[in-house]
mmCIF file of C-alpha atoms in Angstrom:
data_model
loop_
_atom_site.group_PDB
_atom_site.id
_atom_site.type_symbol
_atom_site.label_atom_id
_atom_site.label_comp_id
_atom_site.label_asym_id
_atom_site.label_seq_id
_atom_site.Cartn_x
_atom_site.Cartn_y
_atom_site.Cartn_z
ATOM 1 C CA UNK A 8 -13.213 125.220 -47.039
ATOM 2 C CA UNK A 9 -15.713 124.734 -44.418
ATOM 3 C CA UNK A 10 -13.952 124.623 -40.959
ATOM 4 C CA UNK A 11 -14.420 121.881 -38.469
ATOM 5 C CA UNK A 12 -16.442 124.046 -35.911
ATOM 6 C CA UNK A 13 -18.837 124.938 -38.865
ATOM 7 C CA UNK A 14 -19.177 121.671 -39.918
ATOM 8 C CA UNK A 15 -20.171 120.422 -36.202
ATOM 9 C CA UNK A 16 -22.720 123.023 -35.743
ATOM 10 C CA UNK A 17 -24.358 122.066 -39.349
ATOM 11 C CA UNK A 18 -24.443 118.399 -38.081
ATOM 12 C CA UNK A 19 -25.946 119.257 -34.716
ATOM 13 C CA UNK A 20 -28.655 121.402 -36.350
ATOM 14 C CA UNK A 21 -29.281 118.576 -38.748
ATOM 15 C CA UNK A 22 -29.579 116.140 -35.754
ATOM 16 C CA UNK A 23 -31.910 118.561 -34.119
ATOM 17 C CA UNK A 24 -34.251 118.974 -37.080
ATOM 18 C CA UNK A 25 -34.465 115.240 -37.555
ATOM 19 C CA UNK A 26 -35.276 114.684 -33.772
ATOM 20 C CA UNK A 27 -37.782 117.554 -33.858
ATOM 21 C CA UNK A 28 -39.551 115.711 -36.817
ATOM 22 C CA UNK A 29 -39.584 112.528 -34.773
ATOM 23 C CA UNK A 30 -41.091 114.480 -31.798
ATOM 24 C CA UNK A 31 -43.805 115.902 -34.130
ATOM 25 C CA UNK A 32 -44.527 112.500 -35.768
ATOM 26 C CA UNK A 33 -44.996 110.773 -32.298
ATOM 27 C CA UNK A 34 -46.859 113.478 -30.434
ATOM 28 C CA UNK A 35 -49.195 113.937 -33.612
ATOM 29 C CA UNK A 36 -50.205 110.278 -33.012
ATOM 30 C CA UNK A 37 -50.452 110.563 -29.162
ATOM 31 C CA UNK A 38 -52.310 113.905 -29.450
ATOM 32 C CA UNK A 39 -56.017 112.762 -28.984
ATOM 33 C CA UNK A 40 -55.243 110.010 -26.335
ATOM 34 C CA UNK A 41 -52.716 111.786 -24.352
ATOM 35 C CA UNK A 42 -55.343 113.807 -22.176
ATOM 36 C CA UNK A 43 -57.362 110.754 -21.777
ATOM 37 C CA UNK A 44 -54.682 109.171 -19.654
ATOM 38 C CA UNK A 45 -55.934 109.870 -16.119
ATOM 39 C CA UNK A 46 -52.267 109.717 -14.936
ATOM 40 C CA UNK A 47 -51.278 112.721 -16.666
ATOM 41 C CA UNK A 48 -53.719 115.006 -14.946
ATOM 42 C CA UNK A 49 -52.521 113.961 -11.439
ATOM 43 C CA UNK A 50 -50.571 116.020 -8.937
ATOM 44 C CA UNK A 51 -51.631 119.308 -10.778
ATOM 45 C CA UNK A 52 -52.629 120.738 -7.331
ATOM 46 C CA UNK A 53 -49.051 119.967 -6.109
ATOM 47 C CA UNK A 54 -47.689 122.391 -8.927
ATOM 48 C CA UNK A 55 -50.222 124.939 -8.236
ATOM 49 C CA UNK A 56 -49.424 125.156 -4.695
ATOM 50 C CA UNK A 57 -45.518 124.833 -5.073
ATOM 51 C CA UNK A 58 -45.562 127.491 -7.643
ATOM 52 C CA UNK A 59 -47.569 130.079 -5.626
ATOM 53 C CA UNK A 60 -49.191 131.261 -8.826
ATOM 54 C CA UNK A 61 -51.672 134.463 -8.000
ATOM 55 C CA UNK A 62 -53.949 136.358 -10.307
ATOM 56 C CA UNK A 63 -51.138 138.803 -11.475
ATOM 57 C CA UNK A 64 -48.647 136.150 -12.671
ATOM 58 C CA UNK A 65 -47.689 135.717 -16.483
ATOM 59 C CA UNK A 66 -47.130 132.097 -17.123
ATOM 60 C CA UNK A 67 -45.066 130.166 -19.845
ATOM 61 C CA UNK A 68 -45.710 126.422 -20.205
ATOM 62 C CA UNK A 69 -42.938 125.137 -22.154
ATOM 63 C CA UNK A 70 -43.554 122.175 -24.647
ATOM 64 C CA UNK A 71 -47.126 122.420 -23.209
ATOM 65 C CA UNK A 72 -48.556 119.531 -25.244
ATOM 66 C CA UNK A 73 -52.363 119.162 -24.991
ATOM 67 C CA UNK A 74 -52.479 122.057 -22.336
ATOM 68 C CA UNK A 75 -53.238 120.140 -19.239
ATOM 69 C CA UNK A 76 -50.757 122.098 -17.146
ATOM 70 C CA UNK A 77 -51.540 125.292 -18.930
ATOM 71 C CA UNK A 78 -54.993 125.145 -18.348
ATOM 72 C CA UNK A 79 -54.514 124.370 -14.736
ATOM 73 C CA UNK A 80 -52.238 127.407 -14.094
ATOM 74 C CA UNK A 81 -54.756 129.543 -16.226
ATOM 75 C CA UNK A 82 -57.399 129.049 -13.359
ATOM 76 C CA UNK A 83 -55.253 131.139 -10.996
ATOM 77 C CA UNK A 84 -52.867 133.315 -13.385
ATOM 78 C CA UNK A 85 -53.423 136.659 -15.227
ATOM 79 C CA UNK A 86 -52.445 134.882 -18.566
ATOM 80 C CA UNK A 87 -50.804 131.677 -19.782
ATOM 81 C CA UNK A 88 -48.738 130.999 -23.000
ATOM 82 C CA UNK A 89 -48.312 127.563 -24.089
ATOM 83 C CA UNK A 90 -45.706 126.906 -26.630
ATOM 84 C CA UNK A 91 -45.268 123.545 -28.328
ATOM 85 C CA UNK A 92 -43.766 122.156 -31.833
ATOM 86 C CA UNK A 93 -46.608 119.833 -32.537
ATOM 87 C CA UNK A 94 -49.658 121.334 -34.329
ATOM 88 C CA UNK A 95 -52.096 118.429 -33.291
ATOM 89 C CA UNK A 96 -51.212 118.836 -29.579
ATOM 90 C CA UNK A 97 -51.933 122.458 -29.689
ATOM 91 C CA UNK A 98 -55.174 121.586 -31.322
ATOM 92 C CA UNK A 99 -56.123 119.323 -28.094
ATOM 93 C CA UNK A 100 -54.812 122.184 -26.027
ATOM 94 C CA UNK A 101 -57.214 124.707 -27.686
ATOM 95 C CA UNK A 102 -60.201 122.105 -27.059
ATOM 96 C CA UNK A 103 -59.242 121.740 -23.405
ATOM 97 C CA UNK A 104 -59.161 125.537 -23.046
ATOM 98 C CA UNK A 105 -62.642 125.889 -24.446
ATOM 99 C CA UNK A 106 -63.944 122.697 -22.479
ATOM 100 C CA UNK A 107 -62.527 124.915 -19.297
ATOM 101 C CA UNK A 108 -64.139 128.195 -20.432
ATOM 102 C CA UNK A 109 -60.712 129.905 -20.142
ATOM 103 C CA UNK A 110 -60.041 133.231 -22.184
ATOM 104 C CA UNK A 111 -56.649 134.065 -20.562
ATOM 105 C CA UNK A 112 -54.515 132.014 -22.878
ATOM 106 C CA UNK A 113 -52.677 131.790 -26.080
ATOM 107 C CA UNK A 114 -50.840 129.281 -27.955
ATOM 108 C CA UNK A 115 -47.487 129.550 -29.840
ATOM 109 C CA UNK A 116 -46.658 126.876 -32.593
ATOM 110 C CA UNK A 117 -42.587 126.979 -32.177
ATOM 111 C CA UNK A 118 -39.471 125.190 -31.128
ATOM 112 C CA UNK A 119 -38.461 125.963 -27.592
ATOM 113 C CA UNK A 120 -34.586 126.238 -28.690
ATOM 114 C CA UNK A 121 -34.432 129.245 -28.646
ATOM 115 C CA UNK A 122 -37.610 130.478 -26.852
ATOM 116 C CA UNK A 123 -39.227 133.174 -29.072
ATOM 117 C CA UNK A 124 -39.904 135.590 -26.035
ATOM 118 C CA UNK A 125 -38.248 138.718 -24.421
ATOM 119 C CA UNK A 126 -36.069 138.471 -21.401
ATOM 120 C CA UNK A 127 -37.770 138.506 -17.978
ATOM 121 C CA UNK A 128 -41.255 138.141 -19.911
ATOM 122 C CA UNK A 129 -42.925 135.693 -17.561
ATOM 123 C CA UNK A 130 -43.086 135.438 -13.739
ATOM 124 C CA UNK A 131 -43.510 131.693 -13.861
ATOM 125 C CA UNK A 132 -41.800 129.318 -16.387
ATOM 126 C CA UNK A 133 -42.882 125.656 -16.199
ATOM 127 C CA UNK A 134 -42.522 122.761 -18.218
ATOM 128 C CA UNK A 135 -43.627 119.043 -17.294
ATOM 129 C CA UNK A 136 -42.643 115.736 -19.045
ATOM 130 C CA UNK A 137 -40.495 117.255 -21.594
ATOM 131 C CA UNK A 138 -36.704 117.212 -20.686
ATOM 132 C CA UNK A 139 -36.377 113.560 -21.330
ATOM 133 C CA UNK A 140 -36.984 114.677 -25.053
ATOM 134 C CA UNK A 141 -34.604 117.509 -25.359
ATOM 135 C CA UNK A 142 -31.297 116.864 -27.125
ATOM 136 C CA UNK A 143 -29.701 120.010 -25.391
ATOM 137 C CA UNK A 144 -31.772 120.252 -22.023
ATOM 138 C CA UNK A 145 -28.915 122.568 -20.599
ATOM 139 C CA UNK A 146 -29.519 125.211 -23.504
ATOM 140 C CA UNK A 147 -33.231 125.088 -23.014
ATOM 141 C CA UNK A 148 -32.873 125.487 -19.079
ATOM 142 C CA UNK A 149 -30.737 128.646 -19.656
ATOM 143 C CA UNK A 150 -33.711 129.747 -22.081
ATOM 144 C CA UNK A 151 -36.198 129.179 -19.217
ATOM 145 C CA UNK A 152 -34.201 131.132 -16.827
ATOM 146 C CA UNK A 153 -33.698 133.983 -19.295
ATOM 147 C CA UNK A 154 -37.328 134.543 -19.753
ATOM 148 C CA UNK A 155 -38.286 134.266 -16.359
ATOM 149 C CA UNK A 156 -38.590 137.708 -14.646
ATOM 150 C CA UNK A 157 -36.515 138.528 -11.589
ATOM 151 C CA UNK A 158 -38.364 137.226 -8.349
ATOM 152 C CA UNK A 159 -40.277 134.714 -10.649
ATOM 153 C CA UNK A 160 -40.129 130.848 -10.554
ATOM 154 C CA UNK A 161 -38.722 128.175 -12.713
ATOM 155 C CA UNK A 162 -40.345 124.758 -12.456
ATOM 156 C CA UNK A 163 -39.320 121.488 -14.298
ATOM 157 C CA UNK A 164 -41.323 118.274 -13.763
ATOM 158 C CA UNK A 165 -40.204 115.036 -15.044
ATOM 159 C CA UNK A 166 -39.414 111.472 -14.299
ATOM 160 C CA UNK A 167 -35.829 111.045 -12.667
ATOM 161 C CA UNK A 168 -34.200 108.030 -12.084
ATOM 162 C CA UNK A 169 -30.786 106.912 -10.386
ATOM 163 C CA UNK A 170 -27.748 106.592 -12.770
ATOM 164 C CA UNK A 171 -27.558 102.764 -12.199
ATOM 165 C CA UNK A 172 -31.309 102.559 -13.734
ATOM 166 C CA UNK A 173 -30.967 104.981 -16.678
ATOM 167 C CA UNK A 174 -29.793 102.559 -19.303
ATOM 168 C CA UNK A 175 -32.549 99.970 -18.726
ATOM 169 C CA UNK A 176 -35.228 102.860 -18.289
ATOM 170 C CA UNK A 177 -34.117 104.285 -21.591
ATOM 171 C CA UNK A 178 -34.142 100.892 -23.267
ATOM 172 C CA UNK A 179 -37.905 100.527 -22.174
ATOM 173 C CA UNK A 180 -39.089 103.997 -23.039
ATOM 174 C CA UNK A 181 -37.564 103.867 -26.348
ATOM 175 C CA UNK A 182 -39.526 101.005 -27.509
ATOM 176 C CA UNK A 183 -42.688 103.031 -26.425
ATOM 177 C CA UNK A 184 -41.535 106.424 -27.596
ATOM 178 C CA UNK A 185 -38.724 106.981 -30.373
ATOM 179 C CA UNK A 186 -38.609 110.529 -29.348
ATOM 180 C CA UNK A 187 -37.278 109.805 -25.890
ATOM 181 C CA UNK A 188 -33.936 111.139 -25.660
ATOM 182 C CA UNK A 189 -32.662 109.858 -22.342
ATOM 183 C CA UNK A 190 -34.033 109.981 -18.709
ATOM 184 C CA UNK A 191 -32.028 112.463 -16.261
ATOM 185 C CA UNK A 192 -31.066 111.554 -12.816
ATOM 186 C CA UNK A 193 -31.924 113.702 -9.675
ATOM 187 C CA UNK A 194 -28.374 114.981 -9.445
ATOM 188 C CA UNK A 195 -28.480 116.268 -12.879
ATOM 189 C CA UNK A 196 -31.598 118.322 -12.212
ATOM 190 C CA UNK A 197 -30.065 119.515 -9.107
ATOM 191 C CA UNK A 198 -27.018 120.773 -10.861
ATOM 192 C CA UNK A 199 -29.204 122.606 -13.293
ATOM 193 C CA UNK A 200 -30.989 124.347 -10.564
ATOM 194 C CA UNK A 201 -27.630 125.415 -9.050
ATOM 195 C CA UNK A 202 -27.725 128.089 -11.720
ATOM 196 C CA UNK A 203 -26.117 131.222 -10.307
ATOM 197 C CA UNK A 204 -29.408 133.349 -11.133
ATOM 198 C CA UNK A 205 -31.538 130.863 -9.063
ATOM 199 C CA UNK A 206 -32.189 130.608 -5.488
ATOM 200 C CA UNK A 207 -34.579 128.925 -2.810
ATOM 201 C CA UNK A 208 -34.392 125.595 -4.466
ATOM 202 C CA UNK A 209 -37.433 123.483 -3.541
ATOM 203 C CA UNK A 210 -38.257 119.802 -4.746
ATOM 204 C CA UNK A 211 -41.122 117.364 -4.302
ATOM 205 C CA UNK A 212 -41.902 113.926 -5.880
ATOM 206 C CA UNK A 213 -44.672 111.367 -6.376
ATOM 207 C CA UNK A 214 -45.334 108.401 -7.947
ATOM 208 C CA UNK A 215 -47.295 108.471 -11.151
ATOM 209 C CA UNK A 216 -49.260 105.132 -11.328
ATOM 210 C CA UNK A 217 -50.360 104.028 -14.881
ATOM 211 C CA UNK A 218 -51.375 100.121 -15.768
ATOM 212 C CA UNK A 219 -49.343 98.423 -18.317
ATOM 213 C CA UNK A 220 -52.383 97.946 -20.542
ATOM 214 C CA UNK A 221 -53.123 101.669 -20.332
ATOM 215 C CA UNK A 222 -49.524 102.692 -21.119
ATOM 216 C CA UNK A 223 -49.582 100.448 -24.166
ATOM 217 C CA UNK A 224 -52.991 101.683 -25.413
ATOM 218 C CA UNK A 225 -51.693 105.193 -25.240
ATOM 219 C CA UNK A 226 -48.459 104.412 -27.167
ATOM 220 C CA UNK A 227 -48.029 103.738 -30.840
ATOM 221 C CA UNK A 228 -45.632 100.713 -31.181
ATOM 222 C CA UNK A 229 -45.264 97.834 -33.410
ATOM 223 C CA UNK A 230 -46.574 94.483 -32.231
ATOM 224 C CA UNK A 231 -43.004 93.667 -31.950
ATOM 225 C CA UNK A 232 -42.193 96.366 -29.663
ATOM 226 C CA UNK A 233 -45.226 95.863 -27.724
ATOM 227 C CA UNK A 234 -44.113 92.290 -26.973
ATOM 228 C CA UNK A 235 -40.552 93.480 -25.865
ATOM 229 C CA UNK A 236 -42.161 96.219 -23.657
ATOM 230 C CA UNK A 237 -44.424 93.616 -21.823
ATOM 231 C CA UNK A 238 -41.481 91.131 -21.429
ATOM 232 C CA UNK A 239 -39.311 93.830 -20.021
ATOM 233 C CA UNK A 240 -42.076 94.425 -17.535
ATOM 234 C CA UNK A 241 -42.908 91.054 -16.582
ATOM 235 C CA UNK A 242 -39.116 90.226 -16.041
ATOM 236 C CA UNK A 243 -38.869 93.479 -13.830
ATOM 237 C CA UNK A 244 -41.664 92.494 -11.388
ATOM 238 C CA UNK A 245 -40.729 93.384 -7.832
ATOM 239 C CA UNK A 246 -37.036 93.896 -8.976
ATOM 240 C CA UNK A 247 -37.170 97.613 -10.228
ATOM 241 C CA UNK A 248 -34.382 97.473 -12.293
ATOM 242 C CA UNK A 249 -36.288 99.558 -14.991
ATOM 243 C CA UNK A 250 -36.904 102.207 -12.181
ATOM 244 C CA UNK A 251 -40.805 102.195 -12.424
ATOM 245 C CA UNK A 252 -41.520 99.836 -9.726
ATOM 246 C CA UNK A 253 -43.294 97.167 -11.744
ATOM 247 C CA UNK A 254 -45.863 95.288 -9.521
ATOM 248 C CA UNK A 255 -48.462 92.633 -10.351
ATOM 249 C CA UNK A 256 -51.585 93.679 -8.195
ATOM 250 C CA UNK A 257 -54.896 91.666 -8.485
ATOM 251 C CA UNK A 258 -53.636 90.105 -11.750
ATOM 252 C CA UNK A 259 -52.994 93.536 -13.177
ATOM 253 C CA UNK A 260 -49.689 94.942 -14.002
ATOM 254 C CA UNK A 261 -48.875 98.459 -12.786
ATOM 255 C CA UNK A 262 -46.123 100.811 -13.352
ATOM 256 C CA UNK A 263 -45.113 103.508 -11.060
ATOM 257 C CA UNK A 264 -43.008 106.371 -12.615
ATOM 258 C CA UNK A 265 -40.885 108.371 -10.417
ATOM 259 C CA UNK A 266 -41.916 111.986 -11.040
ATOM 260 C CA UNK A 267 -39.899 114.907 -9.423
ATOM 261 C CA UNK A 268 -40.911 118.291 -9.261
ATOM 262 C CA UNK A 269 -37.932 120.975 -9.184
ATOM 263 C CA UNK A 270 -38.385 124.683 -8.435
ATOM 264 C CA UNK A 271 -36.391 127.857 -7.853
ATOM 265 C CA UNK A 272 -36.697 131.605 -7.684
ATOM 266 C CA UNK A 273 -34.661 133.941 -10.043
ATOM 267 C CA UNK A 274 -32.704 136.300 -8.122
ATOM 268 C CA UNK A 275 -33.856 139.933 -8.108
ATOM 269 C CA UNK A 276 -30.404 141.385 -8.629
#
C-alpha cells in the first residue's frame, strides 16, 4: 500500500513535470522575440554595479533564458554558467554570446530544482524574471544559497507587487503567459533574504516600461485572451489595480512593471 506521504510526493512531482512542460512550450515560442524586447535589456548596469562583479568571479545565472544577464556579467567576470530548461532559449543565448564575442561562458540544459552543481561553486548566483514561474521558489532559493560560496552574493530580480494587487496581477499575466505561477510581494522576498546564511541585505527597484502593443506582440495569446488582456489594461488606466501603472501617453498605452532587485552576501562562517 502506498503511504499518503509517498502519494503526495508523487502528485507534487507530476505537477512539477507538467508545469516544466508548460514553461518549455511557452518559452520555445518566445525564444526568438524575447531578446528583441528592448525593456528586457534595461537596468543591466544596475545589476552589475550592485553585484560588485570582478575578473575573478564565477557566476551562475539561474533560468538564464536567452542569456541577456549572463552575457552582461561575462563582460566582467572570469566565467559565467547559464542554466535553463528550454533548449530554444539556450540556442538564443549561444547566439548572443557569439554576437558579443565572449568565450568565458557555458550553458547547461537542466532543471534548477535541484541545481546540478557542487556546494559553494559560484561567487555570484543571480536570477532574473524567474521566481514568478517557480512552483517551489523556497526550495530553489535554498539551492541558490547552497551553491554560493561564502563571501559570495545571491541576487534575485523580479516583479514584486503589494499583496492587495497580487490576484489582479496574476489574472492579467496568466492570460499572457500560462507558465506564470504567481507574483511575489516585497515582503516575501525580504523573508527569503532573511536566511540565516545571508547578511548585508540590499535592494533597489525600477520601473520596466513596455508598451501594450509590444507586450502583446512578444506574447503568444489566443485572440480571445488578447482581447481580455487589452480590456484589463484599458479598465486600469490611472487606477493601478493591476500593479503595472497602466497609462495612456500620446495615444499609446504604456505599462510600467515594478521590478525589484534583492541581494545579500553569504556569510563566511
